[in-house]
Amino acid sequence: MDIVVSGIRSTGNLHLGNYFGAIRNFLKMQHENHCFFFIADYHSLTTHPTPEDLQGNVRQVLSEYLACGIDPEVATVYLQSDLPEVAELYLLLNMNAYIGELERTTTFKEKVRLQPENVNAGLLTYPVLMAADIIIHKAAKVPVGKDQEQNLEMTRKFAKRFNNMYKVEYFPEPVPYNFGKDLIKIPGLDGSGKMGKSEGNGIFLAEDADSIRKKVMRAVTDIGPTEENQNMSEPVHNLFTLMKVVSDTDTIDFFLEKYNNCTIRYGEMKKQLAEDIIRFTSPIRDKILTIHKDKTYLGKVIREGAEKARASASKTIKEVRDIIGFKTF
Ligand code: TYM
Protein backbone atom coordinates (compact mmCIF):
# COMPACT_ATOMS: atom_id res chain seq x y z
CA MET A 1 0.00 0.00 0.00
CA ASP A 2 1.63 3.23 -1.20
CA ILE A 3 0.96 6.78 -0.20
CA VAL A 4 -0.30 8.64 -3.26
CA VAL A 5 -0.77 12.40 -3.65
CA SER A 6 -2.15 14.32 -6.59
CA GLY A 7 -3.65 17.70 -7.17
CA ILE A 8 -5.11 20.06 -9.73
CA ARG A 9 -5.04 23.83 -9.74
CA SER A 10 -8.34 25.58 -9.23
CA THR A 11 -7.88 27.88 -12.19
CA GLY A 12 -10.76 26.68 -14.34
CA ASN A 13 -12.83 23.74 -15.44
CA LEU A 14 -11.22 20.34 -15.82
CA HIS A 15 -10.47 19.21 -19.35
CA LEU A 16 -9.74 15.86 -21.00
CA GLY A 17 -6.00 16.34 -20.35
CA ASN A 18 -6.59 16.59 -16.61
CA TYR A 19 -8.81 13.55 -16.72
CA PHE A 20 -6.54 11.23 -18.69
CA GLY A 21 -3.26 12.59 -17.27
CA ALA A 22 -4.15 12.59 -13.59
CA ILE A 23 -7.68 11.64 -12.57
CA ARG A 24 -8.00 8.34 -14.46
CA ASN A 25 -4.82 7.07 -12.81
CA PHE A 26 -5.96 8.23 -9.43
CA LEU A 27 -9.30 6.42 -9.84
CA LYS A 28 -7.47 3.18 -10.50
CA MET A 29 -5.32 3.63 -7.40
CA GLN A 30 -7.71 4.99 -4.83
CA HIS A 31 -8.97 1.65 -3.55
CA GLU A 32 -5.61 -0.08 -3.11
CA ASN A 33 -3.54 2.77 -1.72
CA HIS A 34 -3.58 5.53 0.84
CA CYS A 35 -4.63 8.36 -1.46
CA PHE A 36 -4.76 12.13 -1.08
CA PHE A 37 -6.31 14.31 -3.75
CA PHE A 38 -6.36 18.05 -3.29
CA ILE A 39 -7.31 21.29 -4.99
CA ALA A 40 -4.26 23.52 -5.40
CA ASP A 41 -5.89 26.81 -4.50
CA TYR A 42 -2.70 28.42 -3.14
CA HIS A 43 -1.08 27.70 -6.49
CA SER A 44 -3.95 29.35 -8.33
CA LEU A 45 -3.14 32.69 -6.65
CA THR A 46 -0.25 33.23 -9.08
CA THR A 47 -2.94 34.39 -11.54
CA HIS A 48 -4.53 36.82 -9.03
CA PRO A 49 -8.19 35.68 -9.05
CA THR A 50 -10.87 37.80 -7.33
CA PRO A 51 -12.27 36.26 -4.10
CA GLU A 52 -15.51 35.45 -5.96
CA ASP A 53 -13.66 33.72 -8.79
CA LEU A 54 -11.47 31.80 -6.37
CA GLN A 55 -14.48 30.47 -4.47
CA GLY A 56 -16.44 29.70 -7.61
CA ASN A 57 -13.51 27.85 -9.19
CA VAL A 58 -12.86 25.77 -6.09
CA ARG A 59 -16.51 24.70 -5.90
CA GLN A 60 -16.57 23.87 -9.59
CA VAL A 61 -13.34 21.85 -9.54
CA LEU A 62 -14.42 19.97 -6.41
CA SER A 63 -17.75 19.06 -8.04
CA GLU A 64 -15.84 17.88 -11.09
CA TYR A 65 -13.43 15.68 -9.10
CA LEU A 66 -16.32 14.01 -7.34
CA ALA A 67 -18.31 13.60 -10.55
CA CYS A 68 -15.34 11.78 -12.09
CA GLY A 69 -15.56 9.19 -9.32
CA ILE A 70 -12.97 10.27 -6.78
CA ASP A 71 -14.49 8.79 -3.67
CA PRO A 72 -14.14 10.88 -0.50
CA GLU A 73 -15.01 7.81 1.57
CA VAL A 74 -11.79 6.08 0.51
CA ALA A 75 -9.49 8.90 -0.62
CA THR A 76 -8.77 12.06 1.34
CA VAL A 77 -10.11 14.98 -0.70
CA TYR A 78 -9.12 18.41 0.57
CA LEU A 79 -8.17 21.99 -0.17
CA GLN A 80 -4.50 22.92 -0.13
CA SER A 81 -5.30 26.13 1.77
CA ASP A 82 -6.88 24.09 4.60
CA LEU A 83 -3.40 22.82 5.47
CA PRO A 84 -1.24 25.54 7.07
CA GLU A 85 1.37 22.78 7.45
CA VAL A 86 1.91 22.89 3.68
CA ALA A 87 2.68 26.61 3.85
CA GLU A 88 5.13 25.98 6.68
CA LEU A 89 6.93 23.17 4.85
CA TYR A 90 7.07 25.40 1.76
CA LEU A 91 8.81 28.08 3.81
CA LEU A 92 11.30 25.58 5.19
CA LEU A 93 12.04 24.04 1.78
CA ASN A 94 12.54 27.50 0.27
CA MET A 95 15.66 27.93 2.40
CA ASN A 96 17.34 25.20 0.38
CA ALA A 97 15.89 25.94 -3.05
CA TYR A 98 18.24 27.91 -5.26
CA ILE A 99 17.18 30.78 -7.48
CA GLY A 100 19.24 29.43 -10.39
CA GLU A 101 17.57 26.03 -10.46
CA LEU A 102 14.12 27.59 -10.09
CA GLU A 103 14.75 30.03 -12.93
CA ARG A 104 15.81 27.16 -15.18
CA THR A 105 12.55 25.18 -14.94
CA THR A 106 10.69 24.95 -18.23
CA THR A 107 7.33 25.99 -16.80
CA PHE A 108 8.82 29.12 -15.23
CA LYS A 109 10.64 30.10 -18.42
CA GLU A 110 7.40 29.61 -20.34
CA LYS A 111 5.48 31.86 -17.91
CA VAL A 112 8.15 34.55 -18.22
CA ARG A 113 7.72 34.43 -21.98
CA LEU A 114 3.90 34.37 -21.92
CA GLN A 115 3.19 36.85 -19.13
CA PRO A 116 6.19 39.15 -18.66
CA GLU A 117 3.96 41.60 -16.77
CA ASN A 118 3.32 39.14 -13.94
CA VAL A 119 6.50 37.22 -13.10
CA ASN A 120 5.89 36.90 -9.36
CA ALA A 121 7.86 35.01 -6.70
CA GLY A 122 4.99 32.52 -6.39
CA LEU A 123 5.65 31.44 -9.97
CA LEU A 124 9.36 31.11 -9.32
CA THR A 125 8.83 28.96 -6.23
CA TYR A 126 5.90 27.01 -7.70
CA PRO A 127 7.91 23.74 -7.72
CA VAL A 128 8.80 24.23 -4.04
CA LEU A 129 5.15 24.52 -3.05
CA MET A 130 4.41 21.50 -5.18
CA ALA A 131 7.16 19.54 -3.42
CA ALA A 132 5.66 20.56 -0.07
CA ASP A 133 2.22 19.30 -1.23
CA ILE A 134 3.68 15.91 -2.00
CA ILE A 135 6.18 15.28 0.75
CA ILE A 136 3.93 16.63 3.50
CA HIS A 137 2.27 13.18 3.31
CA LYS A 138 5.57 11.39 2.55
CA ALA A 139 4.08 10.18 -0.74
CA ALA A 140 5.75 7.57 -2.94
CA LYS A 141 3.66 7.98 -6.09
CA VAL A 142 2.17 10.98 -7.85
CA PRO A 143 -0.31 10.40 -10.69
CA VAL A 144 0.30 13.26 -13.14
CA GLY A 145 0.59 13.96 -16.85
CA LYS A 146 3.85 14.30 -18.76
CA ASP A 147 3.94 18.07 -18.26
CA GLN A 148 4.63 17.62 -14.54
CA GLU A 149 7.69 15.40 -14.99
CA GLN A 150 10.17 18.18 -14.33
CA ASN A 151 8.30 19.39 -11.25
CA LEU A 152 8.50 15.87 -9.85
CA GLU A 153 12.21 15.80 -10.53
CA MET A 154 12.50 18.98 -8.46
CA THR A 155 10.43 17.39 -5.69
CA ARG A 156 12.86 14.48 -5.52
CA LYS A 157 15.77 16.89 -5.47
CA PHE A 158 14.31 18.88 -2.55
CA ALA A 159 13.44 15.72 -0.61
CA LYS A 160 16.93 14.32 -1.10
CA ARG A 161 18.56 17.61 -0.18
CA PHE A 162 16.64 17.72 3.07
CA ASN A 163 17.64 14.14 3.90
CA ASN A 164 21.30 14.82 3.09
CA MET A 165 21.44 18.08 4.94
CA TYR A 166 20.09 16.61 8.18
CA LYS A 167 21.62 13.15 7.65
CA VAL A 168 18.27 11.41 7.88
CA GLU A 169 16.29 9.11 5.65
CA TYR A 170 13.08 10.89 6.27
CA PHE A 171 11.39 11.87 3.02
CA PRO A 172 10.89 9.25 0.28
CA GLU A 173 11.71 10.35 -3.27
CA PRO A 174 8.32 10.29 -5.01
CA VAL A 175 7.91 9.21 -8.62
CA PRO A 176 5.39 10.38 -11.20
CA TYR A 177 2.96 7.63 -11.94
CA ASN A 178 0.86 6.44 -14.83
CA PHE A 179 -1.07 3.19 -14.94
CA GLY A 180 0.23 2.38 -18.40
CA LYS A 181 3.98 2.61 -18.65
CA ASP A 182 4.44 6.16 -19.94
CA LEU A 183 3.20 9.48 -18.65
CA ILE A 184 0.51 10.90 -20.88
CA LYS A 185 0.24 14.10 -22.87
CA ILE A 186 -3.23 14.80 -24.24
CA PRO A 187 -2.95 17.17 -27.20
CA GLY A 188 -5.16 20.18 -27.87
CA LEU A 189 -7.31 20.75 -30.94
CA ASP A 190 -5.10 23.47 -32.38
CA GLY A 191 -2.61 21.21 -34.08
CA SER A 192 0.31 21.41 -31.67
CA GLY A 193 1.15 21.23 -28.00
CA LYS A 194 -0.82 19.95 -25.05
CA MET A 195 -4.41 20.55 -24.09
CA GLY A 196 -4.48 23.31 -21.48
CA LYS A 197 -6.84 25.49 -19.50
CA SER A 198 -5.58 28.77 -20.82
CA GLU A 199 -4.57 27.73 -24.34
CA GLY A 200 -8.16 27.84 -25.69
CA ASN A 201 -7.62 24.39 -27.23
CA GLY A 202 -9.34 22.20 -24.68
CA ILE A 203 -12.52 20.19 -24.25
CA PHE A 204 -13.98 20.43 -20.78
CA LEU A 205 -15.72 17.70 -18.83
CA ALA A 206 -18.63 20.05 -18.14
CA GLU A 207 -19.00 21.17 -21.74
CA ASP A 208 -22.30 20.66 -23.58
CA ALA A 209 -22.58 18.44 -26.65
CA ASP A 210 -23.07 21.24 -29.20
CA SER A 211 -20.05 23.11 -28.06
CA ILE A 212 -17.93 19.92 -28.18
CA ARG A 213 -19.13 19.20 -31.73
CA LYS A 214 -18.26 22.73 -32.85
CA LYS A 215 -14.79 22.61 -31.33
CA VAL A 216 -13.91 19.21 -32.73
CA MET A 217 -15.17 20.08 -36.22
CA ARG A 218 -12.90 23.15 -36.16
CA ALA A 219 -9.82 21.13 -35.08
CA VAL A 220 -6.73 21.64 -37.23
CA THR A 221 -5.87 18.87 -39.75
CA ASP A 222 -3.87 18.82 -43.01
CA ILE A 223 -4.56 18.37 -46.73
CA GLY A 224 -4.74 14.57 -46.32
CA PRO A 225 -2.34 11.72 -47.08
CA THR A 226 -1.12 11.44 -50.66
CA GLU A 227 0.85 8.20 -50.34
CA GLU A 228 -0.05 4.94 -48.66
CA ASN A 229 1.18 4.53 -45.05
CA GLN A 230 2.42 8.09 -44.99
CA ASN A 231 3.80 9.50 -41.72
CA MET A 232 1.19 11.57 -39.92
CA SER A 233 1.46 15.31 -39.45
CA GLU A 234 1.23 16.49 -35.84
CA PRO A 235 -2.38 17.78 -36.05
CA VAL A 236 -3.65 14.49 -37.49
CA HIS A 237 -1.60 12.43 -35.06
CA ASN A 238 -3.22 14.48 -32.29
CA LEU A 239 -6.71 13.56 -33.48
CA PHE A 240 -5.75 9.90 -33.38
CA THR A 241 -4.31 10.35 -29.88
CA LEU A 242 -7.64 11.78 -28.72
CA MET A 243 -9.46 8.91 -30.41
CA LYS A 244 -7.28 6.43 -28.56
CA VAL A 245 -8.58 7.64 -25.20
CA VAL A 246 -12.29 7.90 -26.01
CA SER A 247 -13.11 5.56 -28.93
CA ASP A 248 -13.38 1.79 -29.39
CA THR A 249 -10.49 -0.10 -30.98
CA ASP A 250 -12.65 -0.91 -34.00
CA THR A 251 -13.30 2.75 -34.64
CA ILE A 252 -9.63 3.65 -34.36
CA ASP A 253 -8.63 0.79 -36.68
CA PHE A 254 -11.29 1.82 -39.18
CA PHE A 255 -9.92 5.36 -39.50
CA LEU A 256 -6.29 4.23 -39.37
CA GLU A 257 -6.90 1.95 -42.31
CA LYS A 258 -8.58 4.76 -44.21
CA TYR A 259 -5.64 7.02 -43.44
CA ASN A 260 -3.16 4.39 -44.59
CA ASN A 261 -4.94 3.79 -47.90
CA CYS A 262 -5.55 7.52 -48.45
CA THR A 263 -9.35 7.36 -48.39
CA ILE A 264 -9.80 9.13 -45.08
CA ARG A 265 -12.22 12.05 -44.84
CA TYR A 266 -11.24 14.12 -41.83
CA GLY A 267 -14.78 15.52 -41.52
CA GLU A 268 -16.10 12.00 -41.00
CA MET A 269 -13.37 11.21 -38.49
CA LYS A 270 -14.04 14.39 -36.52
CA LYS A 271 -17.78 13.68 -36.42
CA GLN A 272 -17.09 10.28 -34.92
CA LEU A 273 -14.51 11.68 -32.50
CA ALA A 274 -16.96 14.34 -31.30
CA GLU A 275 -19.66 11.74 -30.65
CA ASP A 276 -17.21 9.50 -28.76
CA ILE A 277 -16.05 12.42 -26.62
CA ILE A 278 -19.67 13.31 -25.86
CA ARG A 279 -20.44 9.69 -24.97
CA PHE A 280 -17.56 9.83 -22.51
CA THR A 281 -18.18 13.28 -20.99
CA SER A 282 -21.98 13.45 -20.85
CA PRO A 283 -22.51 11.17 -17.80
CA ILE A 284 -19.75 13.09 -16.00
CA ARG A 285 -21.35 16.39 -17.00
CA ASP A 286 -24.72 15.29 -15.60
CA LYS A 287 -23.11 14.36 -12.30
CA ILE A 288 -21.21 17.66 -12.15
CA LEU A 289 -24.47 19.58 -12.48
CA THR A 290 -26.10 17.62 -9.66
CA ILE A 291 -23.15 17.67 -7.27
CA HIS A 292 -22.46 21.37 -7.85
CA LYS A 293 -25.92 22.22 -6.49
CA ASP A 294 -25.39 20.26 -3.27
CA LYS A 295 -23.57 22.76 -1.10
CA THR A 296 -24.16 20.75 2.09
CA TYR A 297 -22.50 17.67 0.62
CA LEU A 298 -19.56 19.65 -0.78
CA GLY A 299 -19.04 21.32 2.60
CA LYS A 300 -19.07 17.98 4.38
CA VAL A 301 -16.52 16.47 1.97
CA ILE A 302 -14.16 19.40 2.43
CA ARG A 303 -14.43 19.54 6.22
CA GLU A 304 -13.87 15.81 6.64
CA GLY A 305 -11.05 15.84 4.08
CA ALA A 306 -9.31 18.72 5.87
CA GLU A 307 -9.43 16.85 9.14
CA LYS A 308 -7.92 13.66 7.70
CA ALA A 309 -5.29 15.53 5.68
CA ARG A 310 -4.27 17.64 8.67
CA ALA A 311 -3.73 14.57 10.81
CA SER A 312 -1.16 13.34 8.29
CA ALA A 313 0.39 16.78 7.64
CA SER A 314 0.75 17.80 11.27
CA LYS A 315 2.57 14.57 12.08
CA THR A 316 5.09 15.30 9.32
CA ILE A 317 5.60 18.94 10.24
CA LYS A 318 6.16 18.07 13.87
CA GLU A 319 8.84 15.54 12.91
CA VAL A 320 10.41 17.97 10.45
CA ARG A 321 10.63 20.68 13.09
CA ASP A 322 12.32 18.21 15.37
CA ILE A 323 14.83 17.15 12.70
CA ILE A 324 15.64 20.79 11.88
CA GLY A 325 16.26 21.55 15.52
CA PHE A 326 13.33 23.72 16.58
CA LYS A 327 12.98 22.54 20.13
CA THR A 328 10.14 23.51 22.39
CA PHE A 329 11.06 24.60 25.86
P1 TYM B 1 -2.69 21.33 -13.56
O1 TYM B 1 -3.80 21.88 -12.77
O2 TYM B 1 -2.11 22.12 -14.68
O3 TYM B 1 -3.06 19.92 -14.13
C1 TYM B 1 -3.57 18.92 -13.28
C2 TYM B 1 -3.15 17.55 -13.74
O4 TYM B 1 -3.57 17.34 -15.08
C3 TYM B 1 -2.46 16.95 -15.86
N1 TYM B 1 -2.59 17.52 -17.21
C4 TYM B 1 -2.41 16.81 -18.33
N2 TYM B 1 -2.10 15.52 -18.52
C5 TYM B 1 -2.02 15.09 -19.79
N3 TYM B 1 -2.24 15.90 -20.87
C6 TYM B 1 -2.55 17.20 -20.72
N4 TYM B 1 -2.79 17.96 -21.78
C7 TYM B 1 -2.65 17.72 -19.39
N5 TYM B 1 -2.93 18.94 -18.88
C8 TYM B 1 -2.88 18.80 -17.53
C9 TYM B 1 -1.24 17.50 -15.16
O5 TYM B 1 -0.09 16.76 -15.49
C10 TYM B 1 -1.63 17.34 -13.73
O6 TYM B 1 -1.36 16.04 -13.28
N6 TYM B 1 1.27 21.70 -10.67
C11 TYM B 1 0.07 20.97 -10.86
C12 TYM B 1 -0.86 21.00 -9.65
C13 TYM B 1 -0.21 20.51 -8.42
C14 TYM B 1 0.14 19.16 -8.12
C15 TYM B 1 0.75 19.22 -6.83
C16 TYM B 1 0.00 17.97 -8.78
C17 TYM B 1 0.15 21.28 -7.37
N7 TYM B 1 0.73 20.51 -6.42
C18 TYM B 1 1.19 18.06 -6.21
C19 TYM B 1 0.48 16.81 -8.17
C20 TYM B 1 1.06 16.87 -6.89
C21 TYM B 1 -0.66 21.60 -12.03
O7 TYM B 1 -0.47 22.72 -12.35
O8 TYM B 1 -1.54 20.84 -12.58
XYZ file of C-alpha atoms and ligand atoms in Angstrom:
366
model
C 0.000 0.000 0.000
C 1.626 3.226 -1.199
C 0.960 6.778 -0.195
C -0.302 8.640 -3.258
C -0.775 12.397 -3.650
C -2.153 14.316 -6.585
C -3.652 17.703 -7.168
C -5.110 20.060 -9.726
C -5.040 23.834 -9.740
C -8.340 25.579 -9.227
C -7.878 27.885 -12.191
C -10.762 26.683 -14.341
C -12.829 23.736 -15.439
C -11.219 20.338 -15.824
C -10.468 19.209 -19.355
C -9.739 15.864 -21.004
C -6.001 16.344 -20.351
C -6.588 16.591 -16.605
C -8.807 13.546 -16.716
C -6.541 11.235 -18.691
C -3.261 12.591 -17.271
C -4.152 12.588 -13.589
C -7.685 11.638 -12.573
C -7.999 8.344 -14.459
C -4.821 7.069 -12.814
C -5.965 8.229 -9.435
C -9.297 6.421 -9.844
C -7.470 3.183 -10.499
C -5.315 3.634 -7.403
C -7.709 4.986 -4.826
C -8.974 1.645 -3.549
C -5.614 -0.077 -3.112
C -3.542 2.772 -1.720
C -3.584 5.526 0.842
C -4.629 8.362 -1.459
C -4.759 12.127 -1.075
C -6.311 14.307 -3.747
C -6.362 18.053 -3.291
C -7.307 21.295 -4.994
C -4.258 23.519 -5.400
C -5.885 26.815 -4.503
C -2.701 28.422 -3.144
C -1.079 27.699 -6.494
C -3.947 29.353 -8.334
C -3.139 32.691 -6.651
C -0.252 33.227 -9.081
C -2.936 34.386 -11.538
C -4.535 36.823 -9.029
C -8.192 35.679 -9.046
C -10.867 37.797 -7.330
C -12.274 36.265 -4.098
C -15.510 35.448 -5.961
C -13.659 33.722 -8.795
C -11.471 31.800 -6.375
C -14.478 30.466 -4.466
C -16.445 29.703 -7.608
C -13.513 27.848 -9.185
C -12.862 25.765 -6.090
C -16.506 24.703 -5.897
C -16.568 23.866 -9.592
C -13.337 21.851 -9.536
C -14.416 19.972 -6.407
C -17.748 19.060 -8.042
C -15.836 17.877 -11.094
C -13.427 15.675 -9.102
C -16.321 14.013 -7.336
C -18.312 13.604 -10.550
C -15.340 11.777 -12.086
C -15.555 9.185 -9.317
C -12.969 10.271 -6.780
C -14.487 8.794 -3.673
C -14.138 10.881 -0.502
C -15.011 7.810 1.567
C -11.795 6.085 0.508
C -9.489 8.899 -0.618
C -8.772 12.063 1.344
C -10.108 14.978 -0.702
C -9.121 18.408 0.573
C -8.171 21.993 -0.169
C -4.499 22.921 -0.133
C -5.295 26.132 1.771
C -6.879 24.093 4.598
C -3.400 22.816 5.472
C -1.244 25.536 7.066
C 1.374 22.776 7.450
C 1.906 22.894 3.681
C 2.678 26.610 3.849
C 5.132 25.977 6.681
C 6.930 23.172 4.850
C 7.071 25.405 1.756
C 8.809 28.084 3.809
C 11.300 25.576 5.189
C 12.045 24.041 1.779
C 12.538 27.501 0.269
C 15.660 27.932 2.400
C 17.337 25.204 0.380
C 15.885 25.944 -3.050
C 18.244 27.909 -5.260
C 17.179 30.782 -7.484
C 19.242 29.434 -10.388
C 17.572 26.034 -10.462
C 14.119 27.586 -10.090
C 14.751 30.027 -12.933
C 15.808 27.163 -15.176
C 12.549 25.182 -14.935
C 10.695 24.953 -18.227
C 7.335 25.989 -16.796
C 8.825 29.116 -15.229
C 10.643 30.099 -18.422
C 7.405 29.610 -20.338
C 5.480 31.859 -17.911
C 8.148 34.553 -18.224
C 7.718 34.427 -21.978
C 3.903 34.371 -21.925
C 3.189 36.847 -19.128
C 6.194 39.147 -18.662
C 3.962 41.599 -16.773
C 3.325 39.140 -13.939
C 6.497 37.223 -13.103
C 5.886 36.897 -9.360
C 7.857 35.013 -6.705
C 4.995 32.516 -6.387
C 5.648 31.438 -9.971
C 9.361 31.114 -9.317
C 8.830 28.965 -6.235
C 5.897 27.013 -7.705
C 7.913 23.739 -7.720
C 8.798 24.228 -4.045
C 5.148 24.519 -3.050
C 4.408 21.499 -5.183
C 7.161 19.544 -3.421
C 5.659 20.565 -0.072
C 2.225 19.299 -1.230
C 3.679 15.913 -2.005
C 6.182 15.277 0.748
C 3.934 16.629 3.503
C 2.272 13.184 3.315
C 5.571 11.386 2.550
C 4.076 10.183 -0.737
C 5.755 7.570 -2.939
C 3.664 7.980 -6.086
C 2.170 10.984 -7.850
C -0.314 10.401 -10.688
C 0.302 13.256 -13.142
C 0.594 13.956 -16.849
C 3.851 14.296 -18.763
C 3.937 18.071 -18.258
C 4.629 17.616 -14.537
C 7.691 15.399 -14.987
C 10.174 18.177 -14.325
C 8.301 19.393 -11.246
C 8.497 15.869 -9.852
C 12.214 15.797 -10.530
C 12.498 18.977 -8.457
C 10.430 17.386 -5.694
C 12.864 14.478 -5.519
C 15.772 16.892 -5.466
C 14.311 18.884 -2.546
C 13.438 15.723 -0.607
C 16.932 14.317 -1.098
C 18.556 17.609 -0.185
C 16.644 17.718 3.073
C 17.636 14.144 3.899
C 21.304 14.819 3.087
C 21.439 18.077 4.940
C 20.095 16.608 8.179
C 21.624 13.146 7.650
C 18.272 11.412 7.876
C 16.295 9.111 5.647
C 13.082 10.886 6.273
C 11.390 11.865 3.021
C 10.890 9.249 0.284
C 11.710 10.351 -3.275
C 8.318 10.288 -5.011
C 7.913 9.214 -8.616
C 5.391 10.384 -11.199
C 2.960 7.627 -11.940
C 0.856 6.443 -14.827
C -1.073 3.192 -14.943
C 0.226 2.379 -18.404
C 3.983 2.611 -18.647
C 4.439 6.162 -19.935
C 3.197 9.479 -18.648
C 0.510 10.903 -20.879
C 0.238 14.100 -22.865
C -3.228 14.801 -24.235
C -2.955 17.172 -27.201
C -5.155 20.180 -27.865
C -7.305 20.748 -30.940
C -5.096 23.469 -32.385
C -2.610 21.206 -34.075
C 0.313 21.409 -31.669
C 1.155 21.234 -28.001
C -0.823 19.946 -25.051
C -4.407 20.549 -24.095
C -4.478 23.305 -21.485
C -6.837 25.486 -19.500
C -5.581 28.773 -20.825
C -4.571 27.733 -24.343
C -8.164 27.839 -25.685
C -7.619 24.393 -27.233
C -9.339 22.200 -24.685
C -12.519 20.188 -24.250
C -13.977 20.428 -20.780
C -15.722 17.700 -18.830
C -18.627 20.051 -18.136
C -18.995 21.174 -21.742
C -22.299 20.662 -23.579
C -22.584 18.444 -26.648
C -23.068 21.235 -29.204
C -20.046 23.111 -28.060
C -17.930 19.921 -28.184
C -19.126 19.201 -31.729
C -18.264 22.731 -32.853
C -14.788 22.610 -31.327
C -13.912 19.207 -32.734
C -15.172 20.083 -36.216
C -12.905 23.152 -36.159
C -9.818 21.131 -35.082
C -6.732 21.643 -37.231
C -5.873 18.866 -39.748
C -3.875 18.822 -43.010
C -4.560 18.372 -46.728
C -4.739 14.574 -46.319
C -2.339 11.723 -47.084
C -1.120 11.441 -50.664
C 0.851 8.200 -50.339
C -0.050 4.937 -48.655
C 1.175 4.530 -45.053
C 2.425 8.088 -44.987
C 3.803 9.497 -41.719
C 1.190 11.571 -39.923
C 1.464 15.314 -39.453
C 1.225 16.491 -35.839
C -2.383 17.778 -36.049
C -3.647 14.492 -37.492
C -1.597 12.431 -35.061
C -3.218 14.475 -32.287
C -6.713 13.563 -33.476
C -5.755 9.899 -33.385
C -4.314 10.351 -29.882
C -7.642 11.782 -28.723
C -9.464 8.908 -30.412
C -7.277 6.425 -28.555
C -8.576 7.636 -25.204
C -12.292 7.899 -26.008
C -13.109 5.561 -28.930
C -13.376 1.791 -29.389
C -10.485 -0.096 -30.978
C -12.654 -0.909 -34.002
C -13.304 2.750 -34.644
C -9.631 3.648 -34.364
C -8.625 0.787 -36.678
C -11.289 1.824 -39.177
C -9.920 5.355 -39.495
C -6.288 4.230 -39.371
C -6.899 1.947 -42.306
C -8.578 4.763 -44.207
C -5.635 7.018 -43.439
C -3.162 4.391 -44.585
C -4.938 3.786 -47.898
C -5.548 7.523 -48.448
C -9.350 7.357 -48.385
C -9.796 9.133 -45.078
C -12.217 12.048 -44.843
C -11.242 14.115 -41.833
C -14.780 15.517 -41.519
C -16.103 12.002 -41.000
C -13.375 11.208 -38.486
C -14.040 14.388 -36.524
C -17.778 13.680 -36.419
C -17.085 10.278 -34.916
C -14.510 11.679 -32.500
C -16.957 14.344 -31.300
C -19.657 11.738 -30.648
C -17.215 9.500 -28.763
C -16.055 12.416 -26.619
C -19.674 13.310 -25.856
C -20.440 9.692 -24.974
C -17.556 9.832 -22.513
C -18.181 13.277 -20.993
C -21.979 13.454 -20.850
C -22.509 11.168 -17.804
C -19.755 13.092 -15.995
C -21.353 16.390 -16.997
C -24.722 15.292 -15.603
C -23.106 14.359 -12.300
C -21.206 17.658 -12.146
C -24.469 19.584 -12.482
C -26.100 17.623 -9.665
C -23.151 17.672 -7.265
C -22.463 21.367 -7.854
C -25.923 22.222 -6.486
C -25.392 20.260 -3.270
C -23.567 22.755 -1.096
C -24.156 20.748 2.092
C -22.497 17.668 0.621
C -19.558 19.653 -0.779
C -19.039 21.315 2.603
C -19.067 17.978 4.378
C -16.516 16.469 1.969
C -14.156 19.398 2.426
C -14.434 19.538 6.219
C -13.867 15.811 6.641
C -11.047 15.842 4.084
C -9.307 18.720 5.871
C -9.435 16.852 9.140
C -7.923 13.662 7.704
C -5.290 15.532 5.681
C -4.266 17.637 8.666
C -3.729 14.571 10.814
C -1.163 13.339 8.288
C 0.390 16.784 7.636
C 0.749 17.802 11.265
C 2.569 14.571 12.083
C 5.090 15.298 9.318
C 5.601 18.936 10.235
C 6.158 18.069 13.867
C 8.837 15.535 12.914
C 10.406 17.973 10.446
C 10.625 20.681 13.094
C 12.317 18.210 15.373
C 14.826 17.148 12.702
C 15.640 20.789 11.878
C 16.259 21.546 15.518
C 13.326 23.719 16.581
C 12.979 22.537 20.131
C 10.137 23.508 22.385
C 11.055 24.599 25.858
P -2.687 21.334 -13.564
O -3.797 21.881 -12.774
O -2.110 22.120 -14.683
O -3.063 19.925 -14.132
C -3.568 18.920 -13.278
C -3.154 17.549 -13.744
O -3.572 17.338 -15.077
C -2.464 16.948 -15.859
N -2.594 17.521 -17.205
C -2.411 16.814 -18.330
N -2.104 15.524 -18.521
C -2.020 15.090 -19.793
N -2.243 15.901 -20.874
C -2.550 17.203 -20.721
N -2.793 17.964 -21.781
C -2.647 17.716 -19.394
N -2.931 18.939 -18.883
C -2.885 18.800 -17.535
C -1.244 17.497 -15.164
O -0.092 16.758 -15.492
C -1.632 17.344 -13.726
O -1.356 16.042 -13.284
N 1.274 21.705 -10.672
C 0.068 20.972 -10.859
C -0.865 20.997 -9.651
C -0.205 20.512 -8.422
C 0.142 19.159 -8.120
C 0.745 19.220 -6.830
C 0.004 17.970 -8.781
C 0.155 21.281 -7.366
N 0.735 20.506 -6.424
C 1.195 18.063 -6.214
C 0.476 16.814 -8.166
C 1.060 16.873 -6.889
C -0.659 21.603 -12.026
O -0.467 22.724 -12.346
O -1.538 20.837 -12.581
